CSV table of C-alpha atoms in Angstrom, one decimal:
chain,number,residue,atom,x,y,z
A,1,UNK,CA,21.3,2.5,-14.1
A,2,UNK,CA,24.3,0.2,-13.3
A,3,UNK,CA,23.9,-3.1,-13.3
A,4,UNK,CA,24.4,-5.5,-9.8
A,5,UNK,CA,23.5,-8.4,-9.3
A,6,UNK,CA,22.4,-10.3,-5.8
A,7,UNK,CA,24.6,-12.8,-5.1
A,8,UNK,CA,22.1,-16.1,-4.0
A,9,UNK,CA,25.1,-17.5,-2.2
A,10,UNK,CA,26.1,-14.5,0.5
A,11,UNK,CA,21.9,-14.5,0.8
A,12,UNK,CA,21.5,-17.9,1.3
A,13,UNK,CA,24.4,-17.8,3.7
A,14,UNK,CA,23.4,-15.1,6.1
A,15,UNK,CA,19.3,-16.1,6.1
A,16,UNK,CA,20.8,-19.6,7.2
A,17,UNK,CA,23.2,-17.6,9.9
A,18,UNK,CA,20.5,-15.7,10.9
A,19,UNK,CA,18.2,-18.8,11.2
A,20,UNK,CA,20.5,-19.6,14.2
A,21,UNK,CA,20.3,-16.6,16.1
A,22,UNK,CA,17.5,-16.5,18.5
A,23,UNK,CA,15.9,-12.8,18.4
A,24,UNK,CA,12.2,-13.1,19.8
A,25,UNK,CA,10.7,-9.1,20.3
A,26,UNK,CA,12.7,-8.1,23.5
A,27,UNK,CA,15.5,-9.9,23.0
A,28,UNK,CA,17.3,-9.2,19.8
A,29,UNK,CA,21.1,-8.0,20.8
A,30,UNK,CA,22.2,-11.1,19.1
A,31,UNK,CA,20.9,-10.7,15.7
A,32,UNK,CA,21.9,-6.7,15.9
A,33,UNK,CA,25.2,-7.9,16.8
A,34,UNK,CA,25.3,-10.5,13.4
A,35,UNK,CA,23.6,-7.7,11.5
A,36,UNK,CA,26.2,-4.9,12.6
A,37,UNK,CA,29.3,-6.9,11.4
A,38,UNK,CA,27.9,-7.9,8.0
A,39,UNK,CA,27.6,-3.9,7.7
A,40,UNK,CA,31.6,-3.1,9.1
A,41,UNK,CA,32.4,-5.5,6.3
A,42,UNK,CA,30.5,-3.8,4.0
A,43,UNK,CA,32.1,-0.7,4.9
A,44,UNK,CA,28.4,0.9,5.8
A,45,UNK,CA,28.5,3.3,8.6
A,46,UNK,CA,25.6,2.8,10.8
A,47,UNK,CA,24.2,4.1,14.7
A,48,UNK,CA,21.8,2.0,17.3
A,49,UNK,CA,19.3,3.5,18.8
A,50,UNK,CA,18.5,3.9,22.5
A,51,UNK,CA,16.5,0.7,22.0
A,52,UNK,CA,19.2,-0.9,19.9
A,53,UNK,CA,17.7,-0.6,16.5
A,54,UNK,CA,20.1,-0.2,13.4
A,55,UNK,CA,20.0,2.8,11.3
A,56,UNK,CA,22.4,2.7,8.7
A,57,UNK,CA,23.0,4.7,6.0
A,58,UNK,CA,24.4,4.5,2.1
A,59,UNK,CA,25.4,8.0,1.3
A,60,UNK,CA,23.9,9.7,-2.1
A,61,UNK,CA,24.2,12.6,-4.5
A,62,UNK,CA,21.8,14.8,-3.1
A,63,UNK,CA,21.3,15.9,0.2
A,64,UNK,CA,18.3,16.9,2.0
A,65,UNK,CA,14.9,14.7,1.2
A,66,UNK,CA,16.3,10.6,2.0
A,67,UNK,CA,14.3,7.4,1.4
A,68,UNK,CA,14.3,4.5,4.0
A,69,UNK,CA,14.1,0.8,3.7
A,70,UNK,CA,13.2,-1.4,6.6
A,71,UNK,CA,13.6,-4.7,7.8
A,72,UNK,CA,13.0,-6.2,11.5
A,73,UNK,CA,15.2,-8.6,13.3
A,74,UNK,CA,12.6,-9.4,15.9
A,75,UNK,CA,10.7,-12.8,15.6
A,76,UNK,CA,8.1,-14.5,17.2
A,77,UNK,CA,8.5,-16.0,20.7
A,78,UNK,CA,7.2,-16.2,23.7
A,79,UNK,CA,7.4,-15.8,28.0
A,80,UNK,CA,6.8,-17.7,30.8
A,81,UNK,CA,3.5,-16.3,32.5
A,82,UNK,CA,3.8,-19.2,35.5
A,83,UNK,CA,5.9,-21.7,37.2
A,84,UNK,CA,3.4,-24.6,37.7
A,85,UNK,CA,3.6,-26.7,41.0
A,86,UNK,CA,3.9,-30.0,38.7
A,87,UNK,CA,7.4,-28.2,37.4
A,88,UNK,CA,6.0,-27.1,33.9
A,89,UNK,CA,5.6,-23.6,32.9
A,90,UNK,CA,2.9,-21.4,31.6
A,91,UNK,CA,3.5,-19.5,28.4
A,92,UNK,CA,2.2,-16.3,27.0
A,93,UNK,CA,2.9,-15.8,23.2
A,94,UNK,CA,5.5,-12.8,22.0
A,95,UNK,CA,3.7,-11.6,19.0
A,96,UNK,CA,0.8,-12.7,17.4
A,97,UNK,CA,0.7,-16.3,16.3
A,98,UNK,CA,-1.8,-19.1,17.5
A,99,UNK,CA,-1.0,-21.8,20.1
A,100,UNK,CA,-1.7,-24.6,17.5
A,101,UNK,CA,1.9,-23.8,16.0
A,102,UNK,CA,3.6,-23.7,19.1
A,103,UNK,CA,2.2,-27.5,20.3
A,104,UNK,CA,5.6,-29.6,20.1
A,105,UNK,CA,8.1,-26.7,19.3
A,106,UNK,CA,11.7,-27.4,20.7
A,107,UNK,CA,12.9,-24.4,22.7
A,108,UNK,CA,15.2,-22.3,24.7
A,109,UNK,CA,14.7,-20.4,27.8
A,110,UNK,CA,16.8,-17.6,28.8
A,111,UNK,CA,16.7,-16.9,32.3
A,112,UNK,CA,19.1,-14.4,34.7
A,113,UNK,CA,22.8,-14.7,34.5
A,114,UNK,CA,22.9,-15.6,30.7
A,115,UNK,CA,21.4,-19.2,31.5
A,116,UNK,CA,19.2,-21.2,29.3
A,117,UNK,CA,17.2,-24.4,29.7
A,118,UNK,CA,15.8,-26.5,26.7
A,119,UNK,CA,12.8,-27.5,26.6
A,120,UNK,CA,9.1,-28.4,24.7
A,121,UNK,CA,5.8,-26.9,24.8
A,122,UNK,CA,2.9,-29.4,24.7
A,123,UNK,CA,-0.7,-29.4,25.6
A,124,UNK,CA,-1.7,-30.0,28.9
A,125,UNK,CA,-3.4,-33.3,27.8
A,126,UNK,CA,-0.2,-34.9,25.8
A,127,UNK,CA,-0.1,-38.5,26.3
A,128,UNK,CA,-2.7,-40.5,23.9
A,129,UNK,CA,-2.4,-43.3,26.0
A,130,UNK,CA,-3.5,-41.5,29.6
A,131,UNK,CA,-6.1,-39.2,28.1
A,132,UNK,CA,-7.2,-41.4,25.4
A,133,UNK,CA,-9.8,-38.9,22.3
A,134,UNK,CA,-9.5,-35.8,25.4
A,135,UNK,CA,-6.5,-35.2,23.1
A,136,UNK,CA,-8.6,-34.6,20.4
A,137,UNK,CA,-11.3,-32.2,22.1
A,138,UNK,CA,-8.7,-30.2,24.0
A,139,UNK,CA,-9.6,-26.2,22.8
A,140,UNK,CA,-6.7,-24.2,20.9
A,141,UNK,CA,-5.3,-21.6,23.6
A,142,UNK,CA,-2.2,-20.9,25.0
A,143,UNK,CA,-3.7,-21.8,28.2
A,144,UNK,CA,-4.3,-25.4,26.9
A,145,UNK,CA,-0.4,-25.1,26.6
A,146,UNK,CA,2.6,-25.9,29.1
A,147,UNK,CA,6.1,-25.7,28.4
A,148,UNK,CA,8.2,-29.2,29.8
A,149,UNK,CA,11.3,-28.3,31.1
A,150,UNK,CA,14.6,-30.8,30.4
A,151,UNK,CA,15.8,-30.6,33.6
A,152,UNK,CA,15.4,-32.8,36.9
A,153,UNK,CA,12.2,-30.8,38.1
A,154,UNK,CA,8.7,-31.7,39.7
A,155,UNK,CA,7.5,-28.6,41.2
A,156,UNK,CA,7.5,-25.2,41.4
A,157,UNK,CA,10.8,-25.0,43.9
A,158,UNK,CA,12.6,-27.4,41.9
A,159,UNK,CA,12.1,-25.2,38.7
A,160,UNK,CA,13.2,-21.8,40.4
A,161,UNK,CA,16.0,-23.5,42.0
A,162,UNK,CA,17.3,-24.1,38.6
A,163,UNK,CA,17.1,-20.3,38.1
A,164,UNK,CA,13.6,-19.5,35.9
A,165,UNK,CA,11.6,-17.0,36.6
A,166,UNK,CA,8.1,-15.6,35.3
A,167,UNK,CA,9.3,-13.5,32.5
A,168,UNK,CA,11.9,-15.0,31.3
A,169,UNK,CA,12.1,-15.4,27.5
A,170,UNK,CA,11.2,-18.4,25.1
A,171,UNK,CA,12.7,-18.8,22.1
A,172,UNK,CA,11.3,-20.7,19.7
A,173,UNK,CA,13.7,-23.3,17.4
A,174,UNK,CA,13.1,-23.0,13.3
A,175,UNK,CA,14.5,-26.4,12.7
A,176,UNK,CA,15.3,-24.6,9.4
A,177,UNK,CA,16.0,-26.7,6.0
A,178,UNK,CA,17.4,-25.7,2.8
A,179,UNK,CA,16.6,-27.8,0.2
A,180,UNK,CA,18.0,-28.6,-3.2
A,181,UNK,CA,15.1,-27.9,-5.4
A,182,UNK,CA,15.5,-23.9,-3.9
A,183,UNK,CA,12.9,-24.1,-0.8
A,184,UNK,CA,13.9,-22.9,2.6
A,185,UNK,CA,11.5,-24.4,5.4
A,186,UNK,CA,12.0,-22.7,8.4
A,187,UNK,CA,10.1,-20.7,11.3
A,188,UNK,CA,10.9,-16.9,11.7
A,189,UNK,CA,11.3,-16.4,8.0
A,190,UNK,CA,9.2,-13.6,8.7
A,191,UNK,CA,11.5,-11.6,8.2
A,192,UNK,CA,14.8,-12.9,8.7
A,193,UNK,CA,14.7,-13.7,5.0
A,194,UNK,CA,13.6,-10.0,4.4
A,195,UNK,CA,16.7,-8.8,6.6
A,196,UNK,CA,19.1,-11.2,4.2
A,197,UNK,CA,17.7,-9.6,1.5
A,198,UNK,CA,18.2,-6.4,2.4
A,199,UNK,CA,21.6,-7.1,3.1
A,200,UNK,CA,22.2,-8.7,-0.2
A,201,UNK,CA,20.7,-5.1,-2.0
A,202,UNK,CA,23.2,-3.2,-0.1
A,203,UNK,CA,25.7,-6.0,-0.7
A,204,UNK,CA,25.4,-5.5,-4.8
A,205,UNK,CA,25.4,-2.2,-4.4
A,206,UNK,CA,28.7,-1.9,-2.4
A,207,UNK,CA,30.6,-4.3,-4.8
A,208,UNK,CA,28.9,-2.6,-7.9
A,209,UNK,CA,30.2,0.5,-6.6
A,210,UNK,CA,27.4,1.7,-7.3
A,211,UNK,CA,26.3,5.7,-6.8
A,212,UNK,CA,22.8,6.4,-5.5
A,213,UNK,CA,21.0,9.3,-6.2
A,214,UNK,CA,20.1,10.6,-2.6
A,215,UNK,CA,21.1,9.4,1.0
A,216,UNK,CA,19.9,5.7,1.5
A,217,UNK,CA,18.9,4.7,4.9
A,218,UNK,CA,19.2,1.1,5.9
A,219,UNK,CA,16.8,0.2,9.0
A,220,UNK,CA,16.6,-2.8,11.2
A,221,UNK,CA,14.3,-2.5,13.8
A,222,UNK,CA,13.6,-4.9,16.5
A,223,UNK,CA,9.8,-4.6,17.4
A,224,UNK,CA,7.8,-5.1,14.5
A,225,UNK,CA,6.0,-8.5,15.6
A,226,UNK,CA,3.9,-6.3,18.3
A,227,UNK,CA,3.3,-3.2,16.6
A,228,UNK,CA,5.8,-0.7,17.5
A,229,UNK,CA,7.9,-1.3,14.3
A,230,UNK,CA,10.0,1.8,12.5
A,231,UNK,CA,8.3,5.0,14.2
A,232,UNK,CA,11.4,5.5,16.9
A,233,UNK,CA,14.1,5.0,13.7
A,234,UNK,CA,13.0,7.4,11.4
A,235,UNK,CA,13.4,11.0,11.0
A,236,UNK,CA,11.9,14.0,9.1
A,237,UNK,CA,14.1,13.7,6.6
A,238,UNK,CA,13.1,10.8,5.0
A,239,UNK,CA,10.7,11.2,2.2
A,240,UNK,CA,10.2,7.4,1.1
A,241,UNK,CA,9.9,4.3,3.2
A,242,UNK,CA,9.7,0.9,2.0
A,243,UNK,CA,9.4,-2.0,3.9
A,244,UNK,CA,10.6,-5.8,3.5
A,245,UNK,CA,8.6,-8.4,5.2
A,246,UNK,CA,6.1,-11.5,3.9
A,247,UNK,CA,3.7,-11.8,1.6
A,248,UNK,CA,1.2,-14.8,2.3
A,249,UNK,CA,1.3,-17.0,-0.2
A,250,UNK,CA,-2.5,-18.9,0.1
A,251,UNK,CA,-5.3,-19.2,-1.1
A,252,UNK,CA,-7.5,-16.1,-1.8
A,253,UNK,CA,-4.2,-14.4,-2.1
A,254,UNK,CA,-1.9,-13.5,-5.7
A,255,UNK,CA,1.2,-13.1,-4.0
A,256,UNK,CA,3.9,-14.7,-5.6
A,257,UNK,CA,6.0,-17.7,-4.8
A,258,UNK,CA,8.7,-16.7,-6.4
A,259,UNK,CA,9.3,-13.2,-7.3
A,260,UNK,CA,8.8,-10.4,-5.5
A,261,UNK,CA,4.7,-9.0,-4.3
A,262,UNK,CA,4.0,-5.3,-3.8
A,263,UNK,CA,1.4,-5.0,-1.6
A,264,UNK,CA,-1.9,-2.7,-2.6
A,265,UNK,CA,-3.3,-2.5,0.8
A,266,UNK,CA,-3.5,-3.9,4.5
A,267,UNK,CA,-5.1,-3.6,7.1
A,268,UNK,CA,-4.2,0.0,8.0
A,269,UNK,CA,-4.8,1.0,4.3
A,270,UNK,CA,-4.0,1.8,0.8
A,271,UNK,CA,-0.3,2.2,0.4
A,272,UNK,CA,1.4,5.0,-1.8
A,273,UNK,CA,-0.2,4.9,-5.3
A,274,UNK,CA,2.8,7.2,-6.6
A,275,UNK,CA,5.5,4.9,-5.4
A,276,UNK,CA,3.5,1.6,-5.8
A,277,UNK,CA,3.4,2.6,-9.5
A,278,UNK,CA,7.2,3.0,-9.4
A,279,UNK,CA,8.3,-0.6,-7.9
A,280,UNK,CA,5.6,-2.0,-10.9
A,281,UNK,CA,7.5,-0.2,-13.4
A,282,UNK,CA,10.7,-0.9,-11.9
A,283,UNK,CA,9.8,-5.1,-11.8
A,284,UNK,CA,8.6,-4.4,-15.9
A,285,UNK,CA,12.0,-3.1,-16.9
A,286,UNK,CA,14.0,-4.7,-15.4
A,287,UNK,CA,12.3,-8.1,-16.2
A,288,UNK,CA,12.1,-9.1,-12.1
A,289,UNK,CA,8.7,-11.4,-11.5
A,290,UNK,CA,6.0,-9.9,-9.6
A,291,UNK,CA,2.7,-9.6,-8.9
A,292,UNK,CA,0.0,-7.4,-6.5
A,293,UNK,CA,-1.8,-8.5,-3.4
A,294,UNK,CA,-4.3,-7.1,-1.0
A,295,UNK,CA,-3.4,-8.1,2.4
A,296,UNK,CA,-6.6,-8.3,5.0
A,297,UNK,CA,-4.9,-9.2,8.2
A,298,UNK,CA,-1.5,-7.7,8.1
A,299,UNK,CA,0.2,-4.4,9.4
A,300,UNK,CA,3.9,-3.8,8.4
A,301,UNK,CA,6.5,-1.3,10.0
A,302,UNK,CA,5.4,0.9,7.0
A,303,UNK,CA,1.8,1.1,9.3
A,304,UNK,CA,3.3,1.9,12.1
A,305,UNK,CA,5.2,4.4,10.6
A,306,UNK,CA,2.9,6.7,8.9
A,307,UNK,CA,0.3,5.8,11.8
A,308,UNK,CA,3.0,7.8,13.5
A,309,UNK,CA,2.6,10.8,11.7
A,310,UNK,CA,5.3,10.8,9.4
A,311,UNK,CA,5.5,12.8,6.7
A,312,UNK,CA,6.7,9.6,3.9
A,313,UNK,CA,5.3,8.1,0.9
A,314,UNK,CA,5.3,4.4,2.0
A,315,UNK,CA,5.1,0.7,0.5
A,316,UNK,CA,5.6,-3.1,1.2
A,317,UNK,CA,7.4,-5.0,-1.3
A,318,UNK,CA,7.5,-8.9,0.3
A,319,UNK,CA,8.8,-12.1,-0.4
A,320,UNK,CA,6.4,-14.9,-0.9
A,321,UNK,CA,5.5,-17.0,2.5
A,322,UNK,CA,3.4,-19.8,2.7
A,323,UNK,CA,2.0,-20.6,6.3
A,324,UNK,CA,3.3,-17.5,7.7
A,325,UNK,CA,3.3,-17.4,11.5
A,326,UNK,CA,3.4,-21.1,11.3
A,327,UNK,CA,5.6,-23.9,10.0
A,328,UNK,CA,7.0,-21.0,7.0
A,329,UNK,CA,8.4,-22.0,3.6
A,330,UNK,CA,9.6,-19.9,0.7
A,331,UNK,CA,11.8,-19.7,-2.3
A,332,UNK,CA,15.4,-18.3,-2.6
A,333,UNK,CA,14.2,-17.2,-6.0
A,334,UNK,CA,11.7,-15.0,-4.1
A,335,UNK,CA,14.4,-13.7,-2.0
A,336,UNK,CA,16.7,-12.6,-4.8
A,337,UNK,CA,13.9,-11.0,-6.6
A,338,UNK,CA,13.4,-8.6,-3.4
A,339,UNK,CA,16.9,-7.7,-3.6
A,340,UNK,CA,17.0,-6.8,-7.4
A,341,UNK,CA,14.0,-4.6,-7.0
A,342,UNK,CA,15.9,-3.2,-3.8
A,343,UNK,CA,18.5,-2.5,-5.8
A,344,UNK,CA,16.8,-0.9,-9.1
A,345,UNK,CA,14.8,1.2,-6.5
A,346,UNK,CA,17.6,2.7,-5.1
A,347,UNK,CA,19.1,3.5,-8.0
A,348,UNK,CA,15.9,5.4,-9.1
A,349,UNK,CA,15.5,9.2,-9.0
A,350,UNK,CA,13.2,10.4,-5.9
A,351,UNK,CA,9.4,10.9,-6.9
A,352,UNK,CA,8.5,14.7,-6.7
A,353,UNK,CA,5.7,15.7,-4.4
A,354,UNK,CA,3.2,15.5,-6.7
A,355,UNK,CA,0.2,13.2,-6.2
């Protein structure tokens, strides 16, 4: 097995480019766009989809049975579900996350005609000082929510005057920060930070020149967050599928902060023993920290591809989150040790059909 190593710096650099690129379910042309370049650069050859998902591929020795590792671009967000006749807005969340992390996030419409609006979602009952403790009994829904426009409206007319519409999207800010002790504190690291890993894998590999044993496709897809995930991007031909996405670091939970987690089990079930096995072994020789986790409330584009009916051993390898679909922080040092198991997995022979 060669040796590659992922370089912290190009990882660091794209998670923090990526970081910038608002790419809510629905509305992730952007991020493909940043995604697709890193890959010409790279020298990967890659196709979209009809739905403008990114299938790339790293050719291999052997031809005929492929394995498949996916990441998704898409991130939380939201919509507006009503134009208010006091000139705020009604929101309906993209994905699943709960209104008490969206009260007091900074955001960005995107109406027709490419224009945006900024703007702040708050509750309905904001002010301390008009609704006195009714702040503090207000219930936590997303109808308890209303986005405030900053723009010179105060009613319904005013608002579509400037051009917004119901249905247009809401982006959400991560007010991302990179700090000196390693941390990255940012929303949508789920799994923008999965995607730079992923990148910096293939990245190693390229510069490593570095010859895998079968065909190696590379998968970004862009509708994870509500459930639709890799099933239109893969193919009969792919034998292995592992995903990239978050662990949840918390309590009750033994994923790691800092290295990489392979996850047991979610919600839709046991993953592959066979090829669990092999990223454990792979983490043991190659000295990368790790640990196990059962995941309760989760579902991963793995899920939702062998919910799908394909024919794949599948797994979730993850990067360690804490307050995932929240206010999310994690360690570059987890990052990096996704991409060295990324890279000693692909370098692995393919498991045989046996169970």
């Amino acid at each position: 097995m060669s040796e590659t190593h992922i370089d912290r710096q190009y990882l660091s650099a794209v998670l923090a480019r990526l970081l910038t690129i608002d790419s809510p379910t629905g509305m992730t042309e952007r991020a493909v766009d940043f995604v697709c370049d890193e890959l010409r650069d790279m020298g990967i050859s890659f196709e979209l989809t009809r739905r403008g998902a990114i299938r790339a591929v790293i050719p291999g020795q052997a031809k005929g049975s492929d394995r498949a590792v996916a990441a998704h671009l898409d991130t939380l967000g939201a919509m507006v579900k009503q134009i208010k006749d006091n000139g705020r807005l009604e929101v309906a969340m993209i994905g699943h996350w709960s209104s008490r992390f969206a009260e007091g996030a900074r955001v960005t419409v995107y109406s027709d005609n490419g224009k945006t609006t900024r703007g702040t979602i708050l509750t309905i009952k904001a002010s301390g000082h008009t609704y006195n403790t009714e702040i503090e009994s207000q219930p936590v829904t997303w109808e308890q929510l209303e986005l405030r426009l900053d723009a010179r409206v105060s009613n319904g007319d005013d608002v579509r005057a400037v051009g917004i519409n119901v249905g247009d999207m809401v982006a959400i800010d991560t007010n991302a920060e990179f700090t000196d002790s390693g941390f990255v504190v940012s929303r949508h690291l789920d799994d923008k930070a999965g995607v730079a890993a992923v990148l910096a894998a293939v990245r190693a590999l390229v510069t490593g020149k570095v010859s895998l044993p079968v065909d190696c496709k590379i998968l970004f897809t862009i509708a994870e967050e509500v459930g639709h995930g890799a099933p239109h991007i893969l193919d009969d031909d792919i034998a292995e599928l592992v995903a990239v996405d978050n662990g949840t670091f918390a309590p009750g939970q033994n994923t790691s902060e800092y290295g990489v987690t392979i996850a047991m089990k979610d919600m839709s079930g046991p993953f592959d023993r066979k090829l669990n096995r092999h990223m454990l072994d792979l983490c043991e020789a190659n000295g990368i920290e790790h640990s196990r986790d059962v995941f309760k409330f989760y579902r991963s584009d793995v899920a939702a591809g062998i919910e799908a009916g394909y024919d794949a051993r599948g797994s979730l390898i993850c990067f360690g989150l804490d307050a995932s679909h929240g206010h999310e922080r994690a360690h570059i040092d987890s990052f990096v040790a996704v991409g060295e198991l990324l890279v000693a997995y692909l370098q692995s022979p393919l498991l045989g059909s046996d169970v």
